[in-house]
mmCIF file of C-alpha atoms and ligand atoms in Angstrom:
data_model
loop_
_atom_site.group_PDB
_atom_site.id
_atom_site.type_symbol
_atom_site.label_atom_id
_atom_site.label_comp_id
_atom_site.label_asym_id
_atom_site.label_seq_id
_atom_site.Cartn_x
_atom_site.Cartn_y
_atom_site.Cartn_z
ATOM 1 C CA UNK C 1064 0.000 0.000 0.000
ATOM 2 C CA UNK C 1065 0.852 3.566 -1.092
ATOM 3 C CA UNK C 1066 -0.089 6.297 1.644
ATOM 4 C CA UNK C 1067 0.020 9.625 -0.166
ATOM 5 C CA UNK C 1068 -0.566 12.849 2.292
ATOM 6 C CA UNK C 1069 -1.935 15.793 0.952
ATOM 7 C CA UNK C 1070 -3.989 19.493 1.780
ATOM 8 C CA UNK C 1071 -6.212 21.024 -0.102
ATOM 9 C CA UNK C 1072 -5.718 24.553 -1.657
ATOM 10 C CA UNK C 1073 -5.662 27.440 1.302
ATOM 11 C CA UNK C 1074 -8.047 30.027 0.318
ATOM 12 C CA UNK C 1075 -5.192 32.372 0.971
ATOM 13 C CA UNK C 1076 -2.950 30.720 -1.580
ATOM 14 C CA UNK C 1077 -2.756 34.041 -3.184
ATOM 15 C CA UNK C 1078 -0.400 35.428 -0.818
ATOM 16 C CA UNK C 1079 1.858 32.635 -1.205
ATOM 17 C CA UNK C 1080 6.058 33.296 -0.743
ATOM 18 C CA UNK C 1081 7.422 33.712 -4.885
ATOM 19 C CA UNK C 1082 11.209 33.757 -5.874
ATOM 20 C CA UNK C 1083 11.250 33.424 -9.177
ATOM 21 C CA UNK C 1084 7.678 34.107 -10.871
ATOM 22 C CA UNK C 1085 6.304 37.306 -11.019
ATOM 23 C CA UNK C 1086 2.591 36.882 -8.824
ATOM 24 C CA UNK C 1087 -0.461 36.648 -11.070
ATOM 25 C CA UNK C 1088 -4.061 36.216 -10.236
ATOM 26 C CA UNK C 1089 -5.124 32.739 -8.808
ATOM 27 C CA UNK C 1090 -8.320 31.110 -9.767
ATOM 28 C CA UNK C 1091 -8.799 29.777 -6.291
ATOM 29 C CA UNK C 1092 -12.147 27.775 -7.380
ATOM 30 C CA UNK C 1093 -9.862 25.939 -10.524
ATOM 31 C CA UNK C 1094 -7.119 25.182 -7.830
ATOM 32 C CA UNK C 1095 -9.540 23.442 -5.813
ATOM 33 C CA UNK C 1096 -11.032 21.065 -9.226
ATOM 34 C CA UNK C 1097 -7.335 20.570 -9.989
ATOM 35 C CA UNK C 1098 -5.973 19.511 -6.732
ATOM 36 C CA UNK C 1099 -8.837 17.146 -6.683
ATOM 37 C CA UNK C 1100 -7.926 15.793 -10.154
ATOM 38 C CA UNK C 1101 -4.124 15.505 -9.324
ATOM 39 C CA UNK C 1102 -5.354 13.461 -5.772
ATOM 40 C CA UNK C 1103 -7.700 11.276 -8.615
ATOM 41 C CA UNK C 1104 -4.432 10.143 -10.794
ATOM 42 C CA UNK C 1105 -2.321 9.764 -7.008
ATOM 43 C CA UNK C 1106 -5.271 7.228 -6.661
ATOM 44 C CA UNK C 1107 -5.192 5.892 -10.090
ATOM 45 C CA UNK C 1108 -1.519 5.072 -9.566
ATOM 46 C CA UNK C 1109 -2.440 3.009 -6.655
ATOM 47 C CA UNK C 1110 -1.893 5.765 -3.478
ATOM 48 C CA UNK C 1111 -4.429 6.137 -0.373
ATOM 49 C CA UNK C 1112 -5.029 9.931 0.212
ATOM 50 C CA UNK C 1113 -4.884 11.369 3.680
ATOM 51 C CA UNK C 1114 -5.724 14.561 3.473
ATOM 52 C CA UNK C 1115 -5.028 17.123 6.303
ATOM 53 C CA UNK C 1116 -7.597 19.675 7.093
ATOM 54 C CA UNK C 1117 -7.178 22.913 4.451
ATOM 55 C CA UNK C 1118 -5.291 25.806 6.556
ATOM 56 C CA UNK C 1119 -7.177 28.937 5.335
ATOM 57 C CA UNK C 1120 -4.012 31.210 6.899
ATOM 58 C CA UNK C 1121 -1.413 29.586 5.446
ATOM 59 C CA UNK C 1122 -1.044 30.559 1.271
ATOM 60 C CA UNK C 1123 1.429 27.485 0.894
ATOM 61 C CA UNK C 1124 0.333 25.344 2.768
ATOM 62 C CA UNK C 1125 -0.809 23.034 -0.077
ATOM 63 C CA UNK C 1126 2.660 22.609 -0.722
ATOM 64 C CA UNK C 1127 2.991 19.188 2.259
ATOM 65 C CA UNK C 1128 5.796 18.420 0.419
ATOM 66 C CA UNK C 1129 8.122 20.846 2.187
ATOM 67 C CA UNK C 1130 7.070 19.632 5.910
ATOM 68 C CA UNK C 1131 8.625 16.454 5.450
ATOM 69 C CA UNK C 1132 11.406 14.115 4.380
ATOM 70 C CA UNK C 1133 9.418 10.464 4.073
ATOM 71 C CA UNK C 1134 12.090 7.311 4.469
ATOM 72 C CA UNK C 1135 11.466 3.751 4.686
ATOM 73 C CA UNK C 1136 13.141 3.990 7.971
ATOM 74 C CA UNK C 1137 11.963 7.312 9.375
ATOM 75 C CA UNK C 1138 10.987 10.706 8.187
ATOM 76 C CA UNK C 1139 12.349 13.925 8.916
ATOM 77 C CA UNK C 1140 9.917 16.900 10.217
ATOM 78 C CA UNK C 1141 11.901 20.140 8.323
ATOM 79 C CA UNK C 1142 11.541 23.637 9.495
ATOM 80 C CA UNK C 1143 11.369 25.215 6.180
ATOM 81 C CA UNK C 1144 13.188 28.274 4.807
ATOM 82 C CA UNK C 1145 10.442 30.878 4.284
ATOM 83 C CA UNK C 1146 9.375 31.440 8.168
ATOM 84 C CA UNK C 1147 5.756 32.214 6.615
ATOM 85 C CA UNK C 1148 5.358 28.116 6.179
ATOM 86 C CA UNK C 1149 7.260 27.227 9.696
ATOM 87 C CA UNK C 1150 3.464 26.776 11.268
ATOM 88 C CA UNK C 1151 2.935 23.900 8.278
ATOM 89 C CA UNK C 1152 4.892 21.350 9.716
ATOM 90 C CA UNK C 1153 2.743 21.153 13.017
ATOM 91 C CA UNK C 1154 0.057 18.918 11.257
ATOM 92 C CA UNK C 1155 2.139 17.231 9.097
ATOM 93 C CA UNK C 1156 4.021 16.023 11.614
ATOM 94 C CA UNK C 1157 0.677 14.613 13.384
ATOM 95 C CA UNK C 1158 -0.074 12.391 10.210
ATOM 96 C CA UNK C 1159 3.229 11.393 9.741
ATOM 97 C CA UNK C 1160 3.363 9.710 13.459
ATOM 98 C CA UNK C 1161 0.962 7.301 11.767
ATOM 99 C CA UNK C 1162 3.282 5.768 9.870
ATOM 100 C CA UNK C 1163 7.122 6.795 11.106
ATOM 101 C CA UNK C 1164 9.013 7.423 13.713
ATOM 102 C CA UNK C 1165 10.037 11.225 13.791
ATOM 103 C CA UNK C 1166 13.246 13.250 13.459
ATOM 104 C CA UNK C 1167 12.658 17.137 13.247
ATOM 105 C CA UNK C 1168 15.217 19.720 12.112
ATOM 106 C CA UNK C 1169 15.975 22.505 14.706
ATOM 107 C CA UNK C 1170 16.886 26.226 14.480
ATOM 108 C CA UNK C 1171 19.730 27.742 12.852
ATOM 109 C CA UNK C 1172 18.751 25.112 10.192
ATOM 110 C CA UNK C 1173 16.077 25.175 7.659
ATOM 111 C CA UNK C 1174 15.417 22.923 4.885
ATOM 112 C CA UNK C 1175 12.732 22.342 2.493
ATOM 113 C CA UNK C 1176 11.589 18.919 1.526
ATOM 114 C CA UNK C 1177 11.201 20.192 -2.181
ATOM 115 C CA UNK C 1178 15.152 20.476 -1.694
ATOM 116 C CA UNK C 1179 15.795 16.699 -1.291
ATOM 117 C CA UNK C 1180 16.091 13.615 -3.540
ATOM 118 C CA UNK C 1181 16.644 10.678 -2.338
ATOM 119 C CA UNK C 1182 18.106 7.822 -4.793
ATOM 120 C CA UNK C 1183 18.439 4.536 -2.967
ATOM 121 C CA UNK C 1184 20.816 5.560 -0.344
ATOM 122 C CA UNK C 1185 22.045 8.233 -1.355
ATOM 123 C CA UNK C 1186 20.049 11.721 -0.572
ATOM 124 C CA UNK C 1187 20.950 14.650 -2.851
ATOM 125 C CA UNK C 1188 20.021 18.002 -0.684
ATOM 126 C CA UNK C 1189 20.327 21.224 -2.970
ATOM 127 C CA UNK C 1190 21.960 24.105 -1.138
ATOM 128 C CA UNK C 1191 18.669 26.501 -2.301
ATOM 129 C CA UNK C 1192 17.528 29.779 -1.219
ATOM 130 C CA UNK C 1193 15.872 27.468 1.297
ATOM 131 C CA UNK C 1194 17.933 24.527 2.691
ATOM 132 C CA UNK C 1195 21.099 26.328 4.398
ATOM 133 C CA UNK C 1196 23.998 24.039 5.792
ATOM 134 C CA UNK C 1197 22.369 23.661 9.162
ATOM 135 C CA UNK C 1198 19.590 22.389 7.957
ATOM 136 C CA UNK C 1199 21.597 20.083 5.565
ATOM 137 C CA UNK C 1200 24.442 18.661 8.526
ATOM 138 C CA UNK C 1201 20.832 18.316 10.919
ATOM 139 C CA UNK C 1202 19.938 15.939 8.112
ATOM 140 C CA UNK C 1203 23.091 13.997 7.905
ATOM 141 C CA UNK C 1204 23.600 13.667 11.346
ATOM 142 C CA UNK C 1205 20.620 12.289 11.842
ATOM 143 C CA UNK C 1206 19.884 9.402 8.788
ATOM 144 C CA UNK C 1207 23.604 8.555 8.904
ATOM 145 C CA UNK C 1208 22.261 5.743 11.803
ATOM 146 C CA UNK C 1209 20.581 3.965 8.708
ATOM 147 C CA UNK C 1210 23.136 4.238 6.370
ATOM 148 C CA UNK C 1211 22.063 7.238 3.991
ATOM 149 C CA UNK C 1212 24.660 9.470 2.618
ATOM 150 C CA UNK C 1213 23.716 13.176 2.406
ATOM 151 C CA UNK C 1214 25.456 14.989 -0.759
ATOM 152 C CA UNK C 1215 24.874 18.691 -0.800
ATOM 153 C CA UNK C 1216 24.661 20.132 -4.735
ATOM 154 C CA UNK C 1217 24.446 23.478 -5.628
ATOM 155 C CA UNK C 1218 21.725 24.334 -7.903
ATOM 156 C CA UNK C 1219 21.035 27.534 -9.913
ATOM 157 C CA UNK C 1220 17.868 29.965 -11.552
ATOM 158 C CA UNK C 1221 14.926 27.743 -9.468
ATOM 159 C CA UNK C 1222 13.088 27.329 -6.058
ATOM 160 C CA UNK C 1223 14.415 23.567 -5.099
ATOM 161 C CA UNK C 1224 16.699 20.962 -6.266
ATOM 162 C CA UNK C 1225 13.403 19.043 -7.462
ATOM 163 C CA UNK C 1226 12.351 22.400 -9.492
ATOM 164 C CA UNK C 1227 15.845 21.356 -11.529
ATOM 165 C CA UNK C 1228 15.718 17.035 -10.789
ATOM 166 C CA UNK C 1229 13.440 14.287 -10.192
ATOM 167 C CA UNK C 1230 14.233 10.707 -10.317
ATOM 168 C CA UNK C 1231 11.711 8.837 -12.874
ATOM 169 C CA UNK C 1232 12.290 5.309 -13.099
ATOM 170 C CA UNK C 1233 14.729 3.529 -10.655
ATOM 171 C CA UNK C 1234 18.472 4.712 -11.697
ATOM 172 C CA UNK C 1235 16.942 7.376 -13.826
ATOM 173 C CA UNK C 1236 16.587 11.087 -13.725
ATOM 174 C CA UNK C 1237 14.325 13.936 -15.765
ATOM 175 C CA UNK C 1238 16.603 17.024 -15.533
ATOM 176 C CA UNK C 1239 17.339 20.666 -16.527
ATOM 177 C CA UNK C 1240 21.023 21.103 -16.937
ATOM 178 C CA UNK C 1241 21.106 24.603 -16.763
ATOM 179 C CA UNK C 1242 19.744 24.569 -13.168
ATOM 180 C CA UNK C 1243 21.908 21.517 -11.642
ATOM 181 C CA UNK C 1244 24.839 19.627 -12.857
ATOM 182 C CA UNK C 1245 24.001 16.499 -14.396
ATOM 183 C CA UNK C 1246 27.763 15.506 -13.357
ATOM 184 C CA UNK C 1247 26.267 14.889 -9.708
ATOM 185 C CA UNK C 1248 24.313 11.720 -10.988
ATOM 186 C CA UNK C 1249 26.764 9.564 -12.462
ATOM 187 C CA UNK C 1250 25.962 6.288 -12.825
ATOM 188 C CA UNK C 1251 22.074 7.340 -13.621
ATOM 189 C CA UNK C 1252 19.963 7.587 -16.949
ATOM 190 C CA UNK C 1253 19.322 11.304 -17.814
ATOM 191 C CA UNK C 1254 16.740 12.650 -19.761
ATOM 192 C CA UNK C 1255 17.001 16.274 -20.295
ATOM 193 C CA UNK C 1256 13.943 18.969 -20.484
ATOM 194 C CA UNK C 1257 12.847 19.892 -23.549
ATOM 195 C CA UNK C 1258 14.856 23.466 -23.879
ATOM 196 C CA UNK C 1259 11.382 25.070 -24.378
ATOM 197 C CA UNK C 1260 10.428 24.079 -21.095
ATOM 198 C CA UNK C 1261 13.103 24.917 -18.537
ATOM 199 C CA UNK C 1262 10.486 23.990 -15.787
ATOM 200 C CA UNK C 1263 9.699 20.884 -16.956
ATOM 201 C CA UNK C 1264 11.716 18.744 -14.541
ATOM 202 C CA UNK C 1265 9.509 18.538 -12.100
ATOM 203 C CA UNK C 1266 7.688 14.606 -12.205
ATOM 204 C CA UNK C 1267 5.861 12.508 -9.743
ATOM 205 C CA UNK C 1268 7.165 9.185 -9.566
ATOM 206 C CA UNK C 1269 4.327 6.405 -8.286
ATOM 207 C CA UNK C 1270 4.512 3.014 -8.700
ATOM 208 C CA UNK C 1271 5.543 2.603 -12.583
ATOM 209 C CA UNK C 1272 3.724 5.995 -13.534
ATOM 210 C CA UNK C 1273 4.779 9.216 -14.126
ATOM 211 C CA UNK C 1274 2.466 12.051 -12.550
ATOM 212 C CA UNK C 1275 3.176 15.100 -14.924
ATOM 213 C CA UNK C 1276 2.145 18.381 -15.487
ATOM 214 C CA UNK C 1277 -0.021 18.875 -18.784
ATOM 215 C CA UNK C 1278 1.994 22.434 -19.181
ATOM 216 C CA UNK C 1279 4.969 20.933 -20.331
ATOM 217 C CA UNK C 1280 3.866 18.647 -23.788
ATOM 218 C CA UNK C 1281 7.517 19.003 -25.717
ATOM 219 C CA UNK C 1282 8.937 17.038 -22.574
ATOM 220 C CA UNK C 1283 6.214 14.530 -22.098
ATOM 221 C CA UNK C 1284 6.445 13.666 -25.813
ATOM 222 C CA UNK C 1285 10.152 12.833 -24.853
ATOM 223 C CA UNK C 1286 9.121 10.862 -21.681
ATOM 224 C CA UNK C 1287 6.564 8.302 -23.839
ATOM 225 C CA UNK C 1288 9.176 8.243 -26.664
ATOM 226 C CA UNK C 1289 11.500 6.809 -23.947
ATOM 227 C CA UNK C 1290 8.823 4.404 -23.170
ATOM 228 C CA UNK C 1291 7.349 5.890 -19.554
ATOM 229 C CA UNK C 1292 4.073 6.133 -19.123
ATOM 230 C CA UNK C 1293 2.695 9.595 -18.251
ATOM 231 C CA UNK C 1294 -0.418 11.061 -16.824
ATOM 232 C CA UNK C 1295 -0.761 14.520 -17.377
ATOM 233 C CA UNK C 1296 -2.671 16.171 -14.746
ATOM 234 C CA UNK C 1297 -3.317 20.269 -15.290
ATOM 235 C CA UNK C 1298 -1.692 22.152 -12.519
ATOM 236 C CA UNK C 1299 -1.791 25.646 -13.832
ATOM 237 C CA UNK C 1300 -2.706 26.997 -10.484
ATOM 238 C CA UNK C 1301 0.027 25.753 -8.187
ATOM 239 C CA UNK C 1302 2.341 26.769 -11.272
ATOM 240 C CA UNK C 1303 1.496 30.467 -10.158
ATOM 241 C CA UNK C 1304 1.919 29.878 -6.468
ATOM 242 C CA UNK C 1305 5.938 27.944 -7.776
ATOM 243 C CA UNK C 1306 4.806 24.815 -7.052
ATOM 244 C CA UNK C 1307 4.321 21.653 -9.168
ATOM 245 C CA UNK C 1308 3.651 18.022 -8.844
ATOM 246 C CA UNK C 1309 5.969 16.219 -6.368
ATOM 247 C CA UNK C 1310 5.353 19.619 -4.000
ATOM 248 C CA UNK C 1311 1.536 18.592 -3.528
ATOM 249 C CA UNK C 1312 2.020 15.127 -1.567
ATOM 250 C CA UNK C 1313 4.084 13.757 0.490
ATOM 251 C CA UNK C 1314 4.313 9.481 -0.577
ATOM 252 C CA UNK C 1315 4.566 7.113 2.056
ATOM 253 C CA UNK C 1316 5.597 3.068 0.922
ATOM 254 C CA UNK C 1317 4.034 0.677 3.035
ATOM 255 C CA UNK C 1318 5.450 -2.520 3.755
HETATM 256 C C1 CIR U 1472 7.125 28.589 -1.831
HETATM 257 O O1 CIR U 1472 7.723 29.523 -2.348
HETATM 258 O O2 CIR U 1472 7.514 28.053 -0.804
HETATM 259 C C2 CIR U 1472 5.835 28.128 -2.476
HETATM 260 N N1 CIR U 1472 5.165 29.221 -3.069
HETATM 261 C C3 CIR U 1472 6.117 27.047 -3.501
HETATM 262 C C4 CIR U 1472 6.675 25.803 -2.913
HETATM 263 C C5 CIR U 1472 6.792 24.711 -3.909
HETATM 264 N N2 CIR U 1472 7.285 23.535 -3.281
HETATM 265 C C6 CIR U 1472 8.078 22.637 -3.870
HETATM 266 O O3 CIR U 1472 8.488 22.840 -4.996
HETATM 267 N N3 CIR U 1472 8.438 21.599 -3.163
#
């Protein structure tokens, strides 16, 4: 069984934190049908939802993603970068107790979960905007006990690591190189962006499919030619807010 955590859209979500994107009008109503539609293919692909009550004063706090690292062994409450989404974690962290034993990252550090992928053992932490070297040692120190290696990488022009990287099959990777190094993944398969789609990196991994924003056809059409199989889901909304499809659950394997 698949556990996937989510929130629904905040009706605030128009004053949400922005760092790249210039802000633009949100169509709070079309969030809501597409968040629903994106939990619908989370279910297709074989998840459970557990959805945490919607937090009207917190713009991001669709964004669970962030709150948490998930592990087999254990998962890691963050204490994100942006102090406006510190108060998301509280909740999070409730759910999570469900199904993990908790760590949880203390002042000076901060760290978003949007910030970390983890391949096999290895965990690749991007030293963002919003993940500072506190944050990132915190994280070391603590999953070294179960054998991860944490590998800071420096990435460039987005939000998160997972804005410029997401792992899509087992040893491979969807990538843009202009925002993170390809030469940090040896070993993996990469598949690079379409160029007309610099933001178009960002894939959900469930099961054997490949949760994918409709926004970004050039680079889907190169996913199916490799052979993956893709459901597009339309996520316009969270696209104005810097968000995109791994930011809107956090997945949690089951034994
Ligand atoms: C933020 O700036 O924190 C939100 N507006 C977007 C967060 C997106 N999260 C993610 O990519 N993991």
């Amino acid at each position: 069984m698949i556990i996937a955590i989510t929130r629904d859209i905040s009706p605030s979500m128009g004053q949400c934190e922005l760092t790249y994107i210039e802000r633009v009008e949100i169509d709070i109503p079309l969030a809501r049908v597409q968040h629903a539609a994106y939990e619908q293919a989370l279910v297709q692909a074989g998840c459970q939802i557990v959805s945490l009550p919607v937090e009207p004063g917190l713009p991001d706090s669709v964004f669970v993603e962030d709150a948490a690292v998930v592990l087999d062994e254990v998962a890691v409450i963050t204490r994100p970068g942006a102090e406006s989404r510190r108060p998301e974690t509280a909740s999070v962290a409730r759910a999570l107790q469900a199904y993990r034993s908790l760590l949880t990252l203390e002042a000076p550090g901060t760290l978003d979960g949007g910030d970390v992928l983890c391949i096999g053992k290895k965990i690749f932490v991007g030293s963002s905007s919003r993940s500072n070297q506190a944050g990132i040692g915190q994280l070391a120190a603590g999953l070294s006990r179960f054998g991860y290696q944490v590998i800071p990488i420096p990435v460039k022009g987005c939000l998160h690591l997972k804005s410029a990287v997401t792992q899509i099959g087992t040893d491979a990777l969807l990538i843009n190189p202009a925002w993170v190094d390809p030469g940090f993944f040896q070993g993996c398969q990469i598949i690079h962006v379409d160029p007309r789609e610099p933001d178009g990196a960002n894939a959900l991994l469930v099961g054997k499919q490949l949760i994918y924003a409709a926004s970004h056809p050039y680079t889907c059409e190169r996913l199916e030619e490799y052979g993956y199989r893709v459901v597009p889901v339309a996520v316009s909304e969270v696209e104005k807010a810097e968000g995109a499809v791994t930011c809107c659950s956090l997945i949690v394997s089951m034994a």
